[in-house]
Coordinates of C-alpha atoms in Angstrom, one line a residue:
M1 CA 146.3 -120.2 -45.5
S2 CA 149.8 -121.7 -44.6
A3 CA 150.4 -124.7 -42.9
L4 CA 151.0 -124.3 -38.7
P5 CA 154.8 -123.8 -38.1
A6 CA 156.2 -126.7 -36.5
S7 CA 158.1 -124.3 -34.2
L8 CA 154.9 -123.5 -32.7
L9 CA 154.2 -127.2 -31.4
P10 CA 155.5 -128.9 -28.3
A11 CA 158.7 -131.4 -29.3
S12 CA 156.0 -134.3 -28.2
I13 CA 154.3 -133.6 -31.3
S14 CA 156.6 -131.9 -33.7
K15 CA 159.0 -134.7 -33.5
H16 CA 156.2 -137.0 -35.1
R17 CA 155.2 -136.2 -39.0
H18 CA 152.1 -134.2 -38.7
T19 CA 149.8 -132.1 -41.2
S20 CA 147.5 -129.0 -40.6
T21 CA 144.4 -127.8 -42.1
Y22 CA 143.1 -124.5 -41.5
L23 CA 139.7 -124.2 -40.0
A24 CA 139.1 -120.5 -39.3
S25 CA 140.3 -117.1 -38.5
L26 CA 139.8 -115.6 -35.0
W27 CA 137.8 -112.4 -34.7
S28 CA 138.9 -109.6 -36.1
S29 CA 142.0 -111.5 -37.6
Y30 CA 143.7 -111.8 -34.0
G31 CA 145.0 -115.4 -35.1
S32 CA 143.7 -118.7 -36.7
I33 CA 142.6 -122.2 -36.0
H34 CA 143.9 -125.4 -37.2
A35 CA 143.1 -129.0 -37.4
L36 CA 146.3 -130.8 -36.4
T37 CA 147.0 -134.6 -37.3
V38 CA 150.0 -136.2 -35.8
H39 CA 151.0 -139.3 -37.7
S40 CA 152.1 -141.4 -34.6
T41 CA 151.1 -144.8 -33.5
P42 CA 148.1 -144.5 -32.6
P43 CA 147.1 -141.3 -34.7
Q44 CA 146.3 -138.4 -32.8
S45 CA 144.3 -135.3 -33.6
F46 CA 144.1 -131.9 -32.0
V47 CA 143.0 -128.5 -32.8
V48 CA 145.7 -125.6 -32.3
K49 CA 144.8 -121.9 -31.5
H50 CA 147.3 -119.6 -32.5
I51 CA 146.9 -115.8 -31.4
D52 CA 148.6 -113.3 -33.8
A53 CA 147.4 -110.1 -33.0
P54 CA 147.9 -106.9 -35.0
P55 CA 149.6 -104.1 -33.0
G56 CA 146.8 -101.5 -31.3
T57 CA 146.3 -99.7 -28.2
S58 CA 142.4 -99.3 -27.9
V59 CA 140.5 -100.9 -25.3
S60 CA 139.1 -103.5 -27.6
H61 CA 142.4 -104.7 -28.4
K62 CA 143.7 -105.1 -24.8
R63 CA 140.3 -106.7 -24.1
K64 CA 140.9 -109.5 -26.9
L65 CA 144.4 -109.8 -25.9
T66 CA 143.7 -110.6 -21.9
S67 CA 140.9 -112.8 -23.3
Y68 CA 143.2 -115.3 -24.9
A69 CA 145.5 -115.0 -21.7
V70 CA 142.4 -116.0 -19.5
E71 CA 141.3 -118.9 -21.8
R72 CA 145.0 -120.2 -21.7
W73 CA 144.8 -120.0 -17.8
F74 CA 141.4 -121.3 -17.6
Y75 CA 142.3 -124.9 -19.6
T76 CA 145.8 -125.2 -17.5
H77 CA 144.5 -124.4 -13.8
L78 CA 140.6 -124.6 -13.9
A79 CA 139.5 -127.1 -16.2
A80 CA 140.2 -130.2 -14.2
R81 CA 138.1 -129.0 -11.5
L82 CA 135.0 -130.0 -14.0
S83 CA 133.2 -133.4 -13.9
A84 CA 133.2 -135.4 -16.7
S85 CA 129.9 -134.8 -17.6
V86 CA 130.8 -131.2 -18.1
K87 CA 132.8 -131.7 -21.0
V88 CA 135.6 -129.4 -22.2
A89 CA 138.5 -130.0 -24.7
D90 CA 141.5 -131.5 -22.7
C91 CA 144.7 -129.1 -23.1
T92 CA 148.1 -130.9 -24.3
H93 CA 150.1 -127.8 -24.5
A94 CA 149.7 -123.9 -23.6
D95 CA 152.6 -121.2 -24.6
P96 CA 151.9 -117.8 -23.7
A97 CA 154.9 -116.6 -25.5
A98 CA 154.2 -117.9 -28.6
G99 CA 150.1 -117.5 -28.4
V100 CA 149.5 -121.1 -28.9
L101 CA 147.0 -123.7 -27.4
V102 CA 146.8 -127.1 -28.3
L103 CA 143.8 -128.7 -27.7
E104 CA 141.8 -132.2 -27.9
D105 CA 140.0 -132.6 -31.1
L106 CA 136.3 -132.6 -29.8
R107 CA 135.1 -133.6 -33.4
P108 CA 135.0 -137.4 -33.2
S109 CA 133.0 -137.7 -29.9
F110 CA 130.9 -134.6 -30.6
P111 CA 130.5 -134.1 -34.3
V112 CA 127.2 -132.0 -34.4
P113 CA 127.5 -128.6 -34.1
A114 CA 124.6 -126.5 -32.7
G115 CA 124.6 -124.3 -35.6
G116 CA 122.8 -120.9 -35.4
S117 CA 120.1 -121.8 -32.9
V118 CA 119.1 -124.8 -31.0
S119 CA 115.9 -126.9 -30.1
A120 CA 114.3 -126.9 -26.8
A121 CA 115.6 -130.5 -26.3
Q122 CA 119.0 -129.5 -27.3
A123 CA 119.0 -126.2 -24.9
A124 CA 118.0 -128.3 -21.9
V125 CA 121.4 -130.7 -22.6
V126 CA 123.4 -127.4 -22.8
L127 CA 121.6 -126.2 -19.3
Q128 CA 122.5 -129.0 -17.7
W129 CA 125.9 -128.8 -18.8
L130 CA 125.8 -125.1 -17.8
A131 CA 124.7 -125.8 -14.4
G132 CA 127.5 -128.4 -13.9
F133 CA 130.0 -125.8 -14.9
H134 CA 128.5 -123.2 -12.5
A135 CA 128.3 -125.9 -9.5
A136 CA 132.1 -126.6 -10.3
F137 CA 132.9 -123.0 -8.9
W138 CA 130.0 -122.2 -6.6
G139 CA 130.8 -120.4 -3.5
A140 CA 134.2 -120.5 -4.4
A141 CA 134.9 -118.5 -7.4
D142 CA 135.9 -115.2 -5.8
T143 CA 139.0 -117.0 -4.3
I144 CA 140.2 -117.6 -7.8
A145 CA 142.7 -115.2 -9.3
V146 CA 141.9 -112.5 -11.6
D147 CA 143.8 -111.3 -14.5
H148 CA 144.4 -107.6 -14.6
G149 CA 145.7 -107.3 -18.1
A150 CA 149.2 -108.4 -17.5
D151 CA 151.4 -109.7 -20.2
T152 CA 151.4 -113.2 -18.8
D153 CA 148.5 -115.6 -18.0
T154 CA 147.4 -114.8 -14.3
G155 CA 143.6 -115.8 -13.9
V156 CA 140.3 -114.9 -14.8
W157 CA 138.2 -111.8 -15.5
E158 CA 137.2 -109.9 -12.6
Q159 CA 133.7 -109.8 -14.1
G160 CA 132.9 -112.6 -16.6
S161 CA 131.4 -112.0 -20.0
Y162 CA 132.3 -109.4 -22.8
W163 CA 129.5 -107.1 -22.5
Y164 CA 129.4 -105.8 -18.7
L165 CA 129.1 -102.2 -18.5
D166 CA 132.5 -101.4 -17.2
T167 CA 134.2 -102.6 -20.1
R168 CA 131.5 -101.3 -22.7
R169 CA 131.5 -97.4 -22.1
D170 CA 131.5 -96.7 -25.8
E171 CA 128.2 -98.5 -26.5
W172 CA 126.8 -97.1 -23.2
E173 CA 127.8 -93.4 -25.0
D174 CA 125.7 -94.6 -28.4
M175 CA 122.8 -95.7 -26.3
D176 CA 119.7 -93.9 -27.1
E177 CA 117.3 -95.3 -24.5
P178 CA 116.8 -92.7 -21.7
W179 CA 114.0 -94.9 -20.3
L180 CA 116.5 -97.8 -19.7
E181 CA 119.4 -95.7 -18.2
S182 CA 118.8 -96.1 -14.3
A183 CA 117.6 -99.6 -14.8
A184 CA 120.6 -100.5 -16.4
I185 CA 122.8 -98.7 -13.6
K186 CA 121.0 -100.7 -11.3
A187 CA 121.2 -104.1 -13.3
D188 CA 125.3 -103.6 -13.3
A189 CA 125.4 -103.2 -9.5
V190 CA 123.2 -106.4 -8.6
L191 CA 125.0 -108.2 -11.3
K192 CA 128.4 -107.5 -9.8
D193 CA 127.2 -107.4 -5.9
P194 CA 129.7 -110.0 -3.9
H195 CA 127.1 -110.5 -1.6
Q196 CA 124.3 -111.6 -4.2
P197 CA 123.7 -115.7 -3.8
G198 CA 124.6 -117.2 -7.0
R199 CA 128.1 -116.0 -7.4
T200 CA 130.2 -118.7 -9.7
L201 CA 132.3 -118.4 -12.7
V202 CA 130.4 -117.8 -15.7
H203 CA 131.7 -119.1 -19.1
G204 CA 131.0 -115.8 -20.6
D205 CA 130.3 -116.4 -24.2
L206 CA 128.1 -119.4 -24.3
K207 CA 126.4 -119.1 -27.6
A208 CA 125.6 -121.7 -30.3
A209 CA 128.9 -121.3 -32.3
N210 CA 130.6 -122.5 -29.1
I211 CA 128.5 -125.5 -28.5
V212 CA 129.3 -129.0 -30.1
F213 CA 126.7 -132.1 -29.3
S214 CA 127.3 -136.1 -29.4
R215 CA 125.9 -137.9 -32.4
D216 CA 122.9 -139.0 -30.1
G217 CA 122.3 -135.4 -28.7
A218 CA 122.1 -136.6 -25.2
T219 CA 125.4 -134.8 -24.1
C220 CA 127.3 -131.7 -25.4
A221 CA 130.8 -130.2 -25.1
V222 CA 131.8 -126.5 -24.9
Y223 CA 134.7 -124.7 -26.0
D224 CA 136.0 -120.7 -26.1
F225 CA 136.7 -119.7 -22.6
Q226 CA 138.0 -116.3 -23.4
Y227 CA 135.8 -114.6 -21.4
V228 CA 135.6 -116.7 -18.1
G229 CA 135.3 -114.7 -14.8
H230 CA 133.4 -114.0 -11.8
G231 CA 129.8 -113.2 -11.9
L232 CA 126.1 -114.5 -11.5
G233 CA 125.0 -117.9 -13.3
V234 CA 122.1 -116.1 -14.7
R235 CA 124.5 -113.9 -16.9
D236 CA 125.3 -117.0 -19.1
V237 CA 121.7 -118.3 -19.0
V238 CA 120.5 -114.9 -20.4
Y239 CA 122.9 -115.0 -23.1
F240 CA 122.4 -118.2 -24.2
L241 CA 118.8 -118.3 -24.3
A242 CA 118.5 -114.8 -26.0
T243 CA 121.0 -115.6 -28.9
S244 CA 120.8 -119.3 -29.3
V245 CA 117.7 -121.0 -28.7
A246 CA 115.2 -121.3 -31.3
R247 CA 112.7 -118.2 -31.7
G248 CA 109.6 -120.6 -31.5
V249 CA 110.8 -122.0 -28.2
M250 CA 111.5 -118.6 -26.4
G251 CA 108.2 -117.3 -27.6
D252 CA 106.3 -119.9 -25.4
A253 CA 106.7 -118.4 -21.5
A254 CA 105.6 -122.1 -20.4
R255 CA 108.5 -123.7 -22.5
V256 CA 111.0 -120.9 -20.9
Q257 CA 110.0 -121.4 -17.6
A258 CA 110.6 -125.4 -18.2
L259 CA 113.9 -124.6 -19.5
M260 CA 114.9 -122.5 -16.2
K261 CA 113.4 -125.6 -14.0
V262 CA 115.7 -127.8 -16.0
Y263 CA 118.6 -125.3 -15.1
Y264 CA 117.8 -124.9 -11.6
S265 CA 117.0 -128.7 -11.0
A266 CA 120.4 -129.8 -12.6
L267 CA 122.3 -127.2 -10.5
E268 CA 120.6 -128.1 -7.2
A269 CA 121.7 -131.5 -7.7
A270 CA 125.5 -130.7 -8.7
V271 CA 126.1 -128.1 -5.9
E272 CA 127.6 -129.8 -2.8
G273 CA 125.5 -129.0 0.3
G274 CA 122.8 -127.4 -1.3
L275 CA 121.9 -123.8 -2.7
G276 CA 121.3 -122.1 0.7
D277 CA 119.6 -118.8 -0.1
Y278 CA 119.5 -119.4 -4.0
T279 CA 115.8 -120.1 -4.3
E280 CA 114.3 -120.3 -7.6
E281 CA 112.4 -117.1 -6.9
V282 CA 116.2 -115.5 -6.4
M283 CA 117.3 -116.9 -9.6
M284 CA 114.3 -115.4 -11.5
E285 CA 114.5 -112.2 -10.2
Q286 CA 118.3 -112.2 -11.1
L287 CA 117.4 -113.4 -14.3
D288 CA 115.6 -110.2 -15.0
W289 CA 118.3 -108.1 -14.0
A290 CA 120.2 -109.9 -16.2
L291 CA 118.1 -109.5 -19.2
V292 CA 118.2 -105.6 -18.4
D293 CA 121.9 -105.7 -18.6
W294 CA 122.0 -107.8 -21.7
Y295 CA 119.5 -105.4 -23.7
R296 CA 121.7 -102.4 -22.4
F297 CA 124.7 -103.7 -24.2
M298 CA 122.5 -104.4 -27.6
A299 CA 121.0 -100.9 -27.6
G300 CA 124.4 -99.6 -28.1
W301 CA 126.3 -102.1 -30.1
G302 CA 123.3 -103.4 -32.0
V303 CA 120.4 -106.0 -31.6
W304 CA 120.7 -109.8 -32.4
G305 CA 119.4 -113.1 -31.4
N306 CA 115.9 -114.4 -31.2
G307 CA 113.9 -111.5 -30.0
W308 CA 113.4 -112.9 -26.5
A309 CA 115.3 -109.9 -25.1
S310 CA 113.1 -107.3 -27.0
E311 CA 112.5 -103.7 -25.8
R312 CA 109.1 -104.3 -25.3
R313 CA 110.0 -107.4 -22.4
V314 CA 112.7 -105.5 -21.2
R315 CA 110.2 -102.3 -20.7
E316 CA 107.9 -104.5 -18.8
I317 CA 110.8 -106.1 -16.4
V318 CA 111.8 -102.1 -15.8
A319 CA 108.5 -101.4 -15.0
R320 CA 107.7 -104.1 -12.7
L321 CA 111.3 -103.6 -11.1
D322 CA 110.7 -100.3 -10.6
A323 CA 107.3 -100.7 -8.8
E324 CA 108.7 -103.2 -6.1
P325 CA 109.6 -101.6 -2.8

């Protein structure tokens, strides 16, 4: 791959001698990610995300373009609200016209990638990070601007995540699970109900590929904020647990319950003024609805993850929820 053009960089960087190294292509070849070393005194290192999308008019194409705008808006308008323990990359430069985002290189402080799946101990670290992230926007998320797909960066997603039903109608049509349809529609309604306790901003794509750990494993950092938006925090929890935690951990109900207690305790400690009506019981009921919702997406798109969000488990949840008054 060719080097990153100097014209894409801010003058504060391009005035110095610098070298770039290609790291990866973005999803569906919508651009690239480069490591950038600036030979200043002292030397500096950055990661540059460059959006260079092909032409298109599909819903998927528009969703991707909006996601990059949302990510830039998050870094420039919201990241500063996070506490030091909720580590994300510092943003040095964001240029919507050029599709460029220049970020702190997290690798020196967080050199251990999560890989394909994480252990129970690592999952606890991530859930503490997630609780801190949710706490930063707890009860105030609905005052944050929404990006309605404009050409400029204007806010976050009205519904955080990339699998919510309103944006996945093609997958809904492909789903051949009649037993799931009624519950999936209700789950969608619960998860976007503005009166549900626990509304915040969700990360929207909290999987192992977007997580890095410190060398000692005691802390983590997270990147890729393309799908940040309004919603219930359990949507992030379900996605992370179902896609990124070791199968052996998620197959043990007691260990899963322990992880949920880690998240709730960290949330309780981080939210100023307490959680009010958001009890552990409310959280667990919302978790079930979020599991139904995630399985609905997989049923139309394709199943992946560690097997926790299995058809058998979701059928049990649906039966139990249907039996409740």
